[in-house]
Every structure is written in C-alpha cells, then in structure tokens.
Amino acid sequence: MQLTTKQLDKKHADKKRQAKRALTLAQALTQASAALLGVAAPVTAVQAEDHGWQVDTAALFYSEADGRVQAAEPVVNMSKDFGDERILNLKLVVDSLTGASPNGAAPASVAQTFTGPSGNATYEVKPGDAPLDDSFKDTRVAVSAGWQQPVGDNLRLNVGGNVSSEYDFQSVALNAALARDLNNKNTTLSAGINVEFDAIDPVGGAPVGLTSMVQADKGGSDSKTVTDLLFGVTQVLSRNALLQVNYSLSMASGYQSDPYKLLTVVDAGNNLITDPDPGNTAGQYLYLYEARPDSRLRHSLFTDFKYAVGENVLGLSYRFTTDDWGINTHTLDARYRFALGHEMYLEPHVRWYTQNEADFYRAYLREGSDVAISGSMVTPQLAEASADPRLAAFDATTVGLKFGIGLGRDSEFNVRIEQYQQTGKGDSAPASGHLAGQDLFPDLSATTLMLGYSFRW
C-alpha cells in the first residue's frame, strides 16, 4: 500500500510543511492499519486544517485479453476531520464484472460440453480452447465506515466496519486498531483486528466437493469466518525517510471452495472419460467439483520504505506470505514519483510477484490414483483438489505509469495505466491422449486504466 506519498511531496514544497513532517509521518502506520483492516485511511493533520470533507473519487477499468473478464469499478471515499484527531471515513465501492471465466477444466483435443451452475443450460468448448464460462457476471456493492479518535496521550483508536453484497455472496466485517506514538512521534506502534462473516449462496446451491458435474450433488448456502490480526511499527528514519514493517495473521474457517470450479478426470491414456452416471444421457465427460480445506492459516510480513529526494519520492516495498495450504508468495514493488513542476508529477511503477502451487492443486485428476470408478460409482481417492489457476504456481509482472496534476488548492486529477502479465510454471501436458499438446496454464494478460479526482468540499 502507498503511504503519504502525496504528503511527502507537499512537505518538500515549503519550510512550513517541513516543520510538520514528524507528525505526519508518525500517523502513517495508523493509515496503513486502517486500510489493511478494511477502513478508509484517515486524512492527515495537514490535509484537514480547514476541517472540511476530503473527497477522493476514482473509476477503474480492468480488461483481460481474449475476451475474458472485464470489470468497471467506481469508488468514492470521504474523510472529515472534526478536530483533535477525531476523523470520520466513509467509502462506497461498486464492482461490475462480465466476460468469460475459466471453469477449472483442462483444455482437450475434443469438444467439451459443460452444465451451467443453475443446471438448466449447457455451453460447449471447442477442441483446443480453454474451458471458459462465458455467462460469468457479477455486481458487488460495498460500503465501509471508520472512526478515529485519541484515547489517551499519544494513543489513537480506529474502529469501523463494512458490508459487501453480491448476488451469491454477502459479507459483514468489524474492525478495530490502536496506534501509539513514541519517541517524539517518530515511532508509531500499531495493533489491529478484523473479523469478517461471509455467507455464500451459489447459483444452484453449493456443490459437495469432488462429486460429479452430472450428478450435481448440491446443498444450499454455506458460510465462512475470517479473523485478521495486524501488528506493525513505523519509524521516521530521517527528515527524508520512513520505514514501515507489518506482520499479519489471517485465520479462515468454513466454506473455502469456489462453487463454480471443476476438475477434469482422465484415464491411464490421458483421455477424457464419459461420466458413468446413469443420468448422463447426453454423454458428457466426467468432471468433479473442486474441494478445498475448510480452514486456512496465513502469515504475512510486509515492509515499506519511502525516501524523499528533493521534491521526488521513492517507494519500495516487499511482502512475503506463507500458509498451511503450502502457498508461499513474494512481492516486490517499486515506484518513483517525479515532480514536474506546476503541481504535476509522473510515477512509474513496477511490480513482480511469484508463488508456488497449493499442496492440493491438480491440473487434472487421474483415474485409479486420484479417482476410483466402479460401474456407475465414482469415488475420489483424495480429500482435497482444485485446478483453480489462482492456486497454481506462476509468476506475474505489472508495469505502469501514473500522471497527476493539481487543479487548485487540495484538488488533483490523476490517470494511471498498467499492464499485467501472468505466466504459469510447470503443469506440462502429457505426451498422449486428449490432453497431448494442450496449454494447461495459458498466459494471462490484462490492462488496467484508473481515473482519479480528489478535492476538498
């Protein structure tokens, strides 16, 4: 996350703002804690001198290549300082997604027919094409609110909550964070907690894991609970440098699977198998719904360094995560903001990400070792499995550029464009059968455009 970059730029603009640097930098971890816990970051003392509303608006447009997922996301964030560090934050997000989404099945040299989530329609995938469900669509509305106030000398409390709703998913979360300033406000310690309650109500019901698509053994709705803990420290290293270190722990329990993801089952010759269920009059191939563990424990370590070079600002961050699903990730992020004069700036951005696959990731399942078939009976030989590419091993890079221009006091317009490229690792196709020569993890390319406008009201 980006911490007080705009404020750092402004502080180097004149000596009056430089005198307030220590106070503003010491507030940075409170802002980071709020964002990580789902609360909009509070405005700083410099921004809120007139105690008005700070309004930040943005519109994000995301597009994957080859007609895959498209997204549009308007965001409105409002912050008001009532004095004495009592700050109210309100945020509204609306997501609209359409396009074609991978259903998890493997591409094959034969045509494949799938039943939609409702069970009332089917769609066909041509030989060699990645199985995509082109009926994918979703709309999410999320509202969050947060309140910050002092609760003692050099101690601030931040509490909040958010509500999110989609057609098949609802979420409610509550959070709280404490930040304490030490060392003449050059050091800030922070701790926070977020508790989220999710209700999942998939179209057609939540499928029983590792049962066949044709059999469609589905139940009703399900639920999940996620608890996040955050501990961090921010240190002002000098008049120009700021370092932040956060450790977070995430504990999830309940329904973790994607109810719309499938796995292909092949025989010893790597050929697709016709589902043996007596109700399979259409002769569809055998696909099983994925099954993930019903709990997940994840650790994360995040470091962020900011350094002001004249009126320019360098930002470097690194994040490492590990969980009991066997996934380890590394993320490196670099930004450099060039002040162009006349309240304008350019900010190039480079991000590199890598992860290994989950312990239960499978590009496809094999008859015998993974699935036993006897007559019309299909019996999984493993407890969890998923072919979701988000759980596979892959590398990803993001390259982007942001341009911003001040339009007056506390007013700014900015535009950002980024290109994302994801490349899978491993999962080579077998040399024979229907899967021979298939790209089991095709590259993913996506473009993001974001327009932003901030002003004081």
CSV table of C-alpha atoms in Angstrom, one decimal:
chain,number,residue,atom,x,y,z
A,1,MET,CA,0.0,0.0,0.0
A,2,GLN,CA,1.2,3.6,-0.7
A,3,LEU,CA,1.9,5.7,2.4
A,4,THR,CA,1.6,9.5,2.5
A,5,THR,CA,3.4,9.9,-0.9
A,6,LYS,CA,1.3,13.0,-1.7
A,7,GLN,CA,2.0,14.4,1.7
A,8,LEU,CA,5.8,13.8,1.4
A,9,ASP,CA,5.7,15.7,-2.0
A,10,LYS,CA,3.9,18.6,-0.4
A,11,LYS,CA,6.3,18.8,2.6
A,12,HIS,CA,9.2,19.4,0.4
A,13,ALA,CA,7.4,22.3,-1.3
A,14,ASP,CA,7.9,24.8,1.6
A,15,LYS,CA,9.6,25.0,5.0
A,16,LYS,CA,6.3,25.4,6.9
A,17,ARG,CA,5.2,22.0,5.8
A,18,GLN,CA,8.6,20.5,6.5
A,19,ALA,CA,8.2,21.5,10.2
A,20,LYS,CA,5.2,19.2,10.3
A,21,ARG,CA,6.9,16.2,8.8
A,22,ALA,CA,7.4,14.2,12.0
A,23,LEU,CA,3.8,14.4,13.0
A,24,THR,CA,2.5,13.4,9.5
A,25,LEU,CA,4.9,10.5,9.1
A,26,ALA,CA,4.1,9.2,12.5
A,27,GLN,CA,0.5,8.9,11.5
A,28,ALA,CA,1.3,6.7,8.5
A,29,LEU,CA,1.0,3.4,10.3
A,30,THR,CA,-2.5,4.2,11.5
A,31,GLN,CA,-3.4,4.8,7.9
A,32,ALA,CA,-1.9,1.5,6.8
A,33,SER,CA,-3.6,-0.4,9.6
A,34,ALA,CA,-6.9,1.1,8.7
A,35,ALA,CA,-6.5,0.2,5.1
A,36,LEU,CA,-5.4,-3.4,5.8
A,37,LEU,CA,-8.4,-3.8,8.2
A,38,GLY,CA,-10.9,-2.5,5.7
A,39,VAL,CA,-11.3,1.1,6.9
A,40,ALA,CA,-10.6,4.0,4.6
A,41,ALA,CA,-7.3,5.8,5.6
A,42,PRO,CA,-7.9,8.9,7.6
A,43,VAL,CA,-6.8,12.3,6.4
A,44,THR,CA,-3.6,13.8,7.9
A,45,ALA,CA,-3.4,16.9,10.0
A,46,VAL,CA,-2.0,18.9,7.1
A,47,GLN,CA,-4.9,17.8,4.8
A,48,ALA,CA,-7.6,18.6,7.4
A,49,GLU,CA,-6.5,22.0,8.6
A,50,ASP,CA,-9.9,23.5,7.4
A,51,HIS,CA,-11.9,20.6,8.9
A,52,GLY,CA,-13.8,20.1,5.6
A,53,TRP,CA,-14.5,16.9,3.7
A,54,GLN,CA,-11.7,15.4,1.7
A,55,VAL,CA,-13.3,13.6,-1.2
A,56,ASP,CA,-11.4,11.1,-3.3
A,57,THR,CA,-13.1,9.6,-6.4
A,58,ALA,CA,-11.9,7.1,-8.9
A,59,ALA,CA,-13.0,4.9,-11.7
A,60,LEU,CA,-11.1,1.7,-12.5
A,61,PHE,CA,-11.5,-0.2,-15.7
A,62,TYR,CA,-9.9,-3.7,-16.0
A,63,SER,CA,-9.8,-5.8,-19.1
A,64,GLU,CA,-8.3,-9.3,-19.7
A,65,ALA,CA,-7.2,-10.3,-23.2
A,66,ASP,CA,-9.0,-12.8,-25.3
A,67,GLY,CA,-12.5,-11.7,-24.2
A,68,ARG,CA,-12.0,-12.8,-20.6
A,69,VAL,CA,-13.1,-10.9,-17.5
A,70,GLN,CA,-13.9,-7.2,-17.9
A,71,ALA,CA,-14.5,-5.0,-14.8
A,72,ALA,CA,-15.6,-1.5,-14.1
A,73,GLU,CA,-15.3,-0.1,-10.5
A,74,PRO,CA,-16.3,3.4,-9.4
A,75,VAL,CA,-15.1,4.4,-5.9
A,76,VAL,CA,-16.0,7.3,-3.6
A,77,ASN,CA,-14.1,7.9,-0.4
A,78,MET,CA,-14.9,10.8,2.0
A,79,SER,CA,-12.9,11.8,5.1
A,80,LYS,CA,-13.7,14.6,7.6
A,81,ASP,CA,-11.6,15.9,10.5
A,82,PHE,CA,-13.7,17.2,13.4
A,83,GLY,CA,-10.6,18.5,15.2
A,84,ASP,CA,-8.5,16.9,17.9
A,85,GLU,CA,-7.7,14.0,15.6
A,86,ARG,CA,-11.3,12.9,15.5
A,87,ILE,CA,-11.8,11.6,11.9
A,88,LEU,CA,-14.7,10.0,10.1
A,89,ASN,CA,-14.2,8.0,6.9
A,90,LEU,CA,-16.9,6.8,4.5
A,91,LYS,CA,-16.3,4.7,1.4
A,92,LEU,CA,-18.5,3.3,-1.4
A,93,VAL,CA,-17.3,0.8,-4.0
A,94,VAL,CA,-19.4,-0.7,-6.9
A,95,ASP,CA,-17.9,-3.5,-9.0
A,96,SER,CA,-19.4,-4.8,-12.2
A,97,LEU,CA,-17.8,-7.8,-13.8
A,98,THR,CA,-18.6,-9.6,-17.1
A,99,GLY,CA,-16.9,-11.8,-19.6
A,100,ALA,CA,-15.6,-15.4,-19.7
A,101,SER,CA,-14.1,-17.0,-16.6
A,102,PRO,CA,-12.0,-20.3,-16.5
A,103,ASN,CA,-14.1,-23.1,-15.0
A,104,GLY,CA,-11.1,-25.1,-14.0
A,105,ALA,CA,-11.4,-27.9,-16.5
A,106,ALA,CA,-8.4,-28.8,-18.7
A,107,PRO,CA,-8.4,-27.9,-22.5
A,108,ALA,CA,-8.6,-31.0,-24.7
A,109,SER,CA,-8.3,-32.0,-28.4
A,110,VAL,CA,-12.0,-32.9,-28.4
A,111,ALA,CA,-15.1,-30.7,-27.9
A,112,GLN,CA,-16.4,-30.5,-24.3
A,113,THR,CA,-19.9,-29.7,-23.0
A,114,PHE,CA,-20.5,-28.3,-19.6
A,115,THR,CA,-23.6,-27.8,-17.5
A,116,GLY,CA,-24.0,-24.2,-16.2
A,117,PRO,CA,-24.2,-23.5,-12.4
A,118,SER,CA,-28.0,-23.4,-12.4
A,119,GLY,CA,-28.2,-26.8,-14.1
A,120,ASN,CA,-30.7,-25.5,-16.7
A,121,ALA,CA,-28.3,-24.8,-19.5
A,122,THR,CA,-25.1,-26.1,-21.1
A,123,TYR,CA,-22.3,-24.5,-23.0
A,124,GLU,CA,-19.7,-26.1,-25.4
A,125,VAL,CA,-16.0,-25.5,-25.7
A,126,LYS,CA,-14.2,-26.1,-29.0
A,127,PRO,CA,-11.3,-28.5,-29.3
A,128,GLY,CA,-8.1,-26.9,-28.0
A,129,ASP,CA,-9.8,-24.0,-26.4
A,130,ALA,CA,-9.5,-23.2,-22.7
A,131,PRO,CA,-12.8,-24.1,-21.0
A,132,LEU,CA,-14.4,-20.7,-20.2
A,133,ASP,CA,-17.8,-20.0,-18.8
A,134,ASP,CA,-19.0,-17.0,-20.9
A,135,SER,CA,-22.1,-16.5,-18.7
A,136,PHE,CA,-19.9,-15.1,-15.9
A,137,LYS,CA,-21.1,-11.8,-14.5
A,138,ASP,CA,-21.3,-10.2,-11.1
A,139,THR,CA,-22.1,-6.9,-9.3
A,140,ARG,CA,-20.7,-6.0,-5.9
A,141,VAL,CA,-21.7,-3.1,-3.7
A,142,ALA,CA,-19.5,-2.4,-0.7
A,143,VAL,CA,-19.9,0.3,2.0
A,144,SER,CA,-17.4,0.9,4.8
A,145,ALA,CA,-17.1,3.4,7.6
A,146,GLY,CA,-14.4,4.2,10.1
A,147,TRP,CA,-13.9,6.5,13.1
A,148,GLN,CA,-10.6,7.6,14.6
A,149,GLN,CA,-10.1,9.5,17.9
A,150,PRO,CA,-7.5,9.9,20.6
A,151,VAL,CA,-8.0,7.7,23.7
A,152,GLY,CA,-5.0,9.0,25.7
A,153,ASP,CA,-1.7,10.6,25.4
A,154,ASN,CA,-0.2,9.7,22.1
A,155,LEU,CA,-2.7,6.9,21.7
A,156,ARG,CA,-5.4,6.6,18.9
A,157,LEU,CA,-8.3,4.2,18.4
A,158,ASN,CA,-9.6,3.4,15.0
A,159,VAL,CA,-12.9,1.4,14.7
A,160,GLY,CA,-15.0,0.6,11.7
A,161,GLY,CA,-17.0,-1.9,9.7
A,162,ASN,CA,-18.0,-2.7,6.2
A,163,VAL,CA,-20.8,-4.5,4.4
A,164,SER,CA,-20.5,-6.1,0.9
A,165,SER,CA,-23.1,-7.7,-1.2
A,166,GLU,CA,-23.1,-9.7,-4.4
A,167,TYR,CA,-25.8,-11.8,-6.0
A,168,ASP,CA,-24.3,-15.0,-4.4
A,169,PHE,CA,-22.2,-13.6,-1.6
A,170,GLN,CA,-22.7,-11.3,1.4
A,171,SER,CA,-20.1,-10.2,3.9
A,172,VAL,CA,-20.1,-8.2,7.1
A,173,ALA,CA,-16.9,-7.2,8.9
A,174,LEU,CA,-16.0,-5.3,12.1
A,175,ASN,CA,-12.5,-3.9,12.9
A,176,ALA,CA,-10.5,-2.0,15.4
A,177,ALA,CA,-6.9,-0.8,15.6
A,178,LEU,CA,-4.8,1.1,18.2
A,179,ALA,CA,-1.8,3.2,17.3
A,180,ARG,CA,0.7,4.6,19.9
A,181,ASP,CA,3.2,7.3,19.1
A,182,LEU,CA,6.6,7.2,20.8
A,183,ASN,CA,10.0,8.9,20.6
A,184,ASN,CA,8.6,12.4,20.0
A,185,LYS,CA,6.1,10.9,17.4
A,186,ASN,CA,9.0,9.5,15.3
A,187,THR,CA,7.9,5.9,16.2
A,188,THR,CA,4.4,4.5,15.9
A,189,LEU,CA,3.3,1.1,17.2
A,190,SER,CA,0.1,-0.4,15.9
A,191,ALA,CA,-2.2,-3.4,16.5
A,192,GLY,CA,-5.5,-4.2,14.9
A,193,ILE,CA,-8.1,-6.9,14.5
A,194,ASN,CA,-10.7,-7.5,11.8
A,195,VAL,CA,-13.5,-10.1,11.9
A,196,GLU,CA,-15.4,-11.0,8.8
A,197,PHE,CA,-18.5,-13.1,8.4
A,198,ASP,CA,-19.3,-14.4,4.9
A,199,ALA,CA,-22.5,-16.0,3.6
A,200,ILE,CA,-22.1,-17.9,0.3
A,201,ASP,CA,-25.3,-18.8,-1.7
A,202,PRO,CA,-24.1,-20.1,-5.1
A,203,VAL,CA,-26.4,-20.3,-8.1
A,204,GLY,CA,-27.9,-23.8,-7.9
A,205,GLY,CA,-26.5,-24.4,-4.4
A,206,ALA,CA,-23.1,-25.2,-3.0
A,207,PRO,CA,-21.8,-28.5,-4.6
A,208,VAL,CA,-20.4,-31.3,-2.4
A,209,GLY,CA,-16.7,-31.4,-3.1
A,210,LEU,CA,-15.4,-34.0,-5.5
A,211,THR,CA,-18.8,-35.0,-6.7
A,212,SER,CA,-19.5,-35.1,-10.5
A,213,MET,CA,-21.0,-32.2,-12.5
A,214,VAL,CA,-23.6,-34.6,-14.0
A,215,GLN,CA,-24.7,-35.9,-10.6
A,216,ALA,CA,-24.9,-32.3,-9.3
A,217,ASP,CA,-24.9,-33.2,-5.6
A,218,LYS,CA,-25.6,-29.7,-4.3
A,219,GLY,CA,-26.7,-28.3,-1.0
A,220,GLY,CA,-27.9,-24.9,-0.1
A,221,SER,CA,-25.9,-21.9,1.2
A,222,ASP,CA,-22.8,-22.1,3.4
A,223,SER,CA,-20.6,-19.7,5.4
A,224,LYS,CA,-17.1,-18.7,6.3
A,225,THR,CA,-15.4,-16.7,9.1
A,226,VAL,CA,-12.1,-14.8,8.7
A,227,THR,CA,-10.1,-13.2,11.6
A,228,ASP,CA,-7.2,-11.0,10.8
A,229,LEU,CA,-4.6,-9.7,13.3
A,230,LEU,CA,-2.1,-6.9,12.5
A,231,PHE,CA,1.0,-5.8,14.3
A,232,GLY,CA,3.2,-3.1,13.0
A,233,VAL,CA,5.7,-0.3,13.5
A,234,THR,CA,6.5,2.8,11.6
A,235,GLN,CA,9.8,4.6,12.1
A,236,VAL,CA,10.8,8.0,10.9
A,237,LEU,CA,14.5,7.4,9.9
A,238,SER,CA,15.3,10.9,9.0
A,239,ARG,CA,13.7,14.1,7.7
A,240,ASN,CA,13.5,12.3,4.3
A,241,ALA,CA,13.0,8.7,5.1
A,242,LEU,CA,10.2,6.5,6.5
A,243,LEU,CA,10.2,2.7,7.2
A,244,GLN,CA,7.1,0.6,8.0
A,245,VAL,CA,7.1,-3.1,9.0
A,246,ASN,CA,3.8,-5.0,9.5
A,247,TYR,CA,3.1,-8.6,10.5
A,248,SER,CA,-0.4,-10.0,9.9
A,249,LEU,CA,-2.0,-13.3,10.7
A,250,SER,CA,-5.2,-14.5,8.9
A,251,MET,CA,-7.3,-17.4,10.2
A,252,ALA,CA,-10.2,-18.6,8.0
A,253,SER,CA,-12.7,-21.3,8.7
A,254,GLY,CA,-15.7,-22.6,6.9
A,255,TYR,CA,-16.5,-23.0,3.2
A,256,GLN,CA,-13.4,-22.1,1.2
A,257,SER,CA,-14.1,-23.7,-2.2
A,258,ASP,CA,-15.1,-21.9,-5.4
A,259,PRO,CA,-18.5,-23.5,-6.1
A,260,TYR,CA,-18.1,-23.0,-9.9
A,261,LYS,CA,-14.7,-24.6,-10.4
A,262,LEU,CA,-14.3,-28.1,-11.9
A,263,LEU,CA,-11.6,-30.7,-12.4
A,264,THR,CA,-11.1,-32.9,-15.4
A,265,VAL,CA,-10.8,-36.7,-14.9
A,266,VAL,CA,-8.7,-38.7,-17.4
A,267,ASP,CA,-7.9,-42.4,-17.8
A,268,ALA,CA,-4.4,-44.0,-18.0
A,269,GLY,CA,-4.0,-42.9,-21.6
A,270,ASN,CA,-4.8,-39.2,-20.7
A,271,ASN,CA,-8.2,-39.4,-22.5
A,272,LEU,CA,-11.3,-37.8,-21.1
A,273,ILE,CA,-13.8,-40.3,-19.5
A,274,THR,CA,-17.5,-40.3,-20.1
A,275,ASP,CA,-19.4,-39.8,-16.8
A,276,PRO,CA,-20.7,-43.2,-15.8
A,277,ASP,CA,-23.8,-41.8,-14.0
A,278,PRO,CA,-27.0,-43.4,-15.4
A,279,GLY,CA,-28.5,-39.9,-15.8
A,280,ASN,CA,-25.8,-38.9,-18.2
A,281,THR,CA,-27.9,-39.3,-21.4
A,282,ALA,CA,-26.0,-36.5,-23.2
A,283,GLY,CA,-22.7,-38.4,-22.9
A,284,GLN,CA,-20.9,-35.6,-21.1
A,285,TYR,CA,-17.4,-36.2,-19.8
A,286,LEU,CA,-16.5,-36.7,-16.2
A,287,TYR,CA,-15.8,-33.5,-14.2
A,288,LEU,CA,-15.7,-33.2,-10.4
A,289,TYR,CA,-16.3,-30.1,-8.4
A,290,GLU,CA,-13.3,-28.8,-6.5
A,291,ALA,CA,-12.8,-29.3,-2.7
A,292,ARG,CA,-10.6,-27.1,-0.6
A,293,PRO,CA,-9.7,-27.5,3.1
A,294,ASP,CA,-12.3,-25.9,5.5
A,295,SER,CA,-9.6,-23.9,7.2
A,296,ARG,CA,-6.6,-21.7,6.3
A,297,LEU,CA,-3.9,-20.1,8.4
A,298,ARG,CA,-1.8,-17.4,6.6
A,299,HIS,CA,1.2,-15.4,7.8
A,300,SER,CA,2.3,-12.2,6.1
A,301,LEU,CA,5.3,-9.9,6.6
A,302,PHE,CA,5.3,-6.5,4.8
A,303,THR,CA,8.0,-3.8,4.7
A,304,ASP,CA,7.6,-0.4,3.0
A,305,PHE,CA,10.3,2.2,2.6
A,306,LYS,CA,9.8,5.8,1.5
A,307,TYR,CA,12.5,8.3,0.7
A,308,ALA,CA,12.1,11.9,-0.5
A,309,VAL,CA,14.8,13.1,-2.9
A,310,GLY,CA,14.1,16.8,-3.2
A,311,GLU,CA,10.5,17.0,-4.4
A,312,ASN,CA,10.6,13.4,-5.7
A,313,VAL,CA,9.6,10.4,-3.7
A,314,LEU,CA,10.9,6.8,-4.0
A,315,GLY,CA,8.8,3.9,-2.7
A,316,LEU,CA,10.0,0.3,-2.3
A,317,SER,CA,8.1,-2.5,-0.6
A,318,TYR,CA,8.3,-6.2,-0.2
A,319,ARG,CA,5.7,-8.7,1.0
A,320,PHE,CA,6.2,-12.4,1.9
A,321,THR,CA,3.2,-14.7,2.7
A,322,THR,CA,3.0,-18.3,3.7
A,323,ASP,CA,0.0,-20.5,4.6
A,324,ASP,CA,-0.9,-24.0,5.6
A,325,TRP,CA,-2.1,-24.7,2.1
A,326,GLY,CA,1.5,-24.8,1.1
A,327,ILE,CA,1.5,-21.5,-0.8
A,328,ASN,CA,4.4,-19.1,-0.4
A,329,THR,CA,4.4,-15.8,-2.2
A,330,HIS,CA,7.0,-13.0,-2.8
A,331,THR,CA,6.0,-9.5,-4.0
A,332,LEU,CA,8.4,-6.7,-4.9
A,333,ASP,CA,7.0,-3.3,-5.7
A,334,ALA,CA,8.8,-0.1,-6.7
A,335,ARG,CA,7.5,3.4,-7.5
A,336,TYR,CA,9.2,6.7,-8.1
A,337,ARG,CA,7.3,10.0,-8.2
A,338,PHE,CA,8.9,12.7,-10.4
A,339,ALA,CA,7.8,16.2,-9.6
A,340,LEU,CA,7.4,18.0,-12.9
A,341,GLY,CA,6.5,21.4,-11.5
A,342,HIS,CA,3.3,23.3,-11.8
A,343,GLU,CA,1.7,20.8,-9.5
A,344,MET,CA,2.3,17.9,-11.9
A,345,TYR,CA,4.1,14.6,-11.4
A,346,LEU,CA,4.8,11.3,-13.2
A,347,GLU,CA,5.0,8.0,-11.3
A,348,PRO,CA,6.4,4.9,-13.0
A,349,HIS,CA,5.5,1.6,-11.3
A,350,VAL,CA,7.0,-1.9,-11.5
A,351,ARG,CA,5.7,-4.9,-9.5
A,352,TRP,CA,6.9,-8.5,-9.5
A,353,TYR,CA,5.0,-11.4,-7.9
A,354,THR,CA,5.7,-15.2,-7.7
A,355,GLN,CA,4.0,-18.1,-5.9
A,356,ASN,CA,4.3,-21.9,-5.8
A,357,GLU,CA,1.3,-24.1,-6.1
A,358,ALA,CA,-1.0,-25.2,-3.3
A,359,ASP,CA,-0.5,-28.7,-1.9
A,360,PHE,CA,-3.8,-29.8,-3.3
A,361,TYR,CA,-3.5,-28.2,-6.7
A,362,ARG,CA,-4.1,-30.6,-9.6
A,363,ALA,CA,-4.2,-29.6,-13.3
A,364,TYR,CA,-6.4,-32.7,-13.7
A,365,LEU,CA,-7.2,-35.9,-11.9
A,366,ARG,CA,-6.3,-39.4,-12.9
A,367,GLU,CA,-8.5,-42.5,-12.8
A,368,GLY,CA,-7.0,-45.0,-10.4
A,369,SER,CA,-4.6,-42.8,-8.3
A,370,ASP,CA,-7.0,-39.9,-7.8
A,371,VAL,CA,-10.4,-41.3,-8.7
A,372,ALA,CA,-11.8,-44.8,-8.5
A,373,ILE,CA,-14.5,-45.8,-11.0
A,374,SER,CA,-16.6,-48.9,-10.5
A,375,GLY,CA,-19.7,-49.2,-12.7
A,376,SER,CA,-21.6,-46.0,-12.1
A,377,MET,CA,-19.8,-45.3,-8.8
A,378,VAL,CA,-17.2,-42.5,-8.8
A,379,THR,CA,-15.1,-42.4,-5.6
A,380,PRO,CA,-12.5,-39.8,-5.0
A,381,GLN,CA,-9.2,-41.1,-3.5
A,382,LEU,CA,-8.1,-37.8,-2.1
A,383,ALA,CA,-9.8,-35.3,0.3
A,384,GLU,CA,-9.0,-32.0,-1.4
A,385,ALA,CA,-8.2,-31.0,-5.0
A,386,SER,CA,-8.5,-27.8,-7.1
A,387,ALA,CA,-7.5,-26.8,-10.6
A,388,ASP,CA,-8.1,-23.1,-10.0
A,389,PRO,CA,-5.2,-21.3,-11.7
A,390,ARG,CA,-5.1,-18.9,-8.8
A,391,LEU,CA,-3.8,-21.8,-6.7
A,392,ALA,CA,-1.2,-22.9,-9.3
A,393,ALA,CA,2.5,-21.9,-9.5
A,394,PHE,CA,3.0,-18.7,-11.5
A,395,ASP,CA,5.0,-15.5,-12.0
A,396,ALA,CA,3.4,-12.1,-12.7
A,397,THR,CA,4.7,-8.7,-13.5
A,398,THR,CA,2.9,-5.3,-13.6
A,399,VAL,CA,4.3,-2.3,-15.3
A,400,GLY,CA,2.5,1.0,-15.2
A,401,LEU,CA,2.7,4.8,-15.2
A,402,LYS,CA,0.6,7.4,-13.3
A,403,PHE,CA,0.3,11.1,-14.2
A,404,GLY,CA,-1.2,13.6,-11.8
A,405,ILE,CA,-1.9,17.4,-11.9
A,406,GLY,CA,-3.0,19.8,-9.2
A,407,LEU,CA,-6.1,21.8,-10.2
A,408,GLY,CA,-6.1,24.2,-7.3
A,409,ARG,CA,-5.8,24.0,-3.5
A,410,ASP,CA,-6.4,20.4,-2.3
A,411,SER,CA,-7.6,19.3,-5.8
A,412,GLU,CA,-6.0,16.8,-8.1
A,413,PHE,CA,-6.7,14.8,-11.2
A,414,ASN,CA,-4.7,11.7,-12.0
A,415,VAL,CA,-4.7,8.9,-14.5
A,416,ARG,CA,-2.9,5.5,-14.2
A,417,ILE,CA,-2.5,2.8,-16.8
A,418,GLU,CA,-0.9,-0.6,-16.0
A,419,GLN,CA,-0.2,-3.8,-17.9
A,420,TYR,CA,-0.3,-7.2,-16.1
A,421,GLN,CA,1.3,-10.3,-17.4
A,422,GLN,CA,1.0,-13.7,-15.8
A,423,THR,CA,2.9,-16.9,-16.7
A,424,GLY,CA,2.4,-20.3,-15.3
A,425,LYS,CA,5.1,-22.6,-14.1
A,426,GLY,CA,5.1,-26.4,-14.5
A,427,ASP,CA,2.0,-28.3,-15.5
A,428,SER,CA,3.3,-29.6,-18.8
A,429,ALA,CA,0.8,-31.5,-20.8
A,430,PRO,CA,1.1,-35.3,-21.2
A,431,ALA,CA,2.5,-36.7,-24.5
A,432,SER,CA,-0.6,-38.7,-25.4
A,433,GLY,CA,-4.3,-38.7,-25.3
A,434,HIS,CA,-6.8,-35.9,-25.4
A,435,LEU,CA,-4.5,-33.7,-23.3
A,436,ALA,CA,-1.5,-34.1,-25.5
A,437,GLY,CA,0.0,-30.7,-26.6
A,438,GLN,CA,-2.6,-28.7,-24.6
A,439,ASP,CA,-1.6,-25.5,-22.7
A,440,LEU,CA,-2.8,-26.4,-19.2
A,441,PHE,CA,-2.0,-23.0,-17.8
A,442,PRO,CA,-2.3,-20.3,-20.6
A,443,ASP,CA,-0.6,-16.9,-20.0
A,444,LEU,CA,-2.9,-14.2,-18.8
A,445,SER,CA,-2.6,-10.5,-20.0
A,446,ALA,CA,-4.7,-7.7,-18.6
A,447,THR,CA,-4.8,-3.9,-18.8
A,448,THR,CA,-5.9,-1.5,-16.1
A,449,LEU,CA,-6.9,2.1,-16.5
A,450,MET,CA,-7.7,4.2,-13.5
A,451,LEU,CA,-9.0,7.8,-13.4
A,452,GLY,CA,-9.0,9.7,-10.2
A,453,TYR,CA,-10.2,13.1,-8.9
A,454,SER,CA,-9.6,14.5,-5.4
A,455,PHE,CA,-11.0,17.7,-3.9
A,456,ARG,CA,-11.9,19.4,-0.7
A,457,TRP,CA,-15.6,20.0,0.0
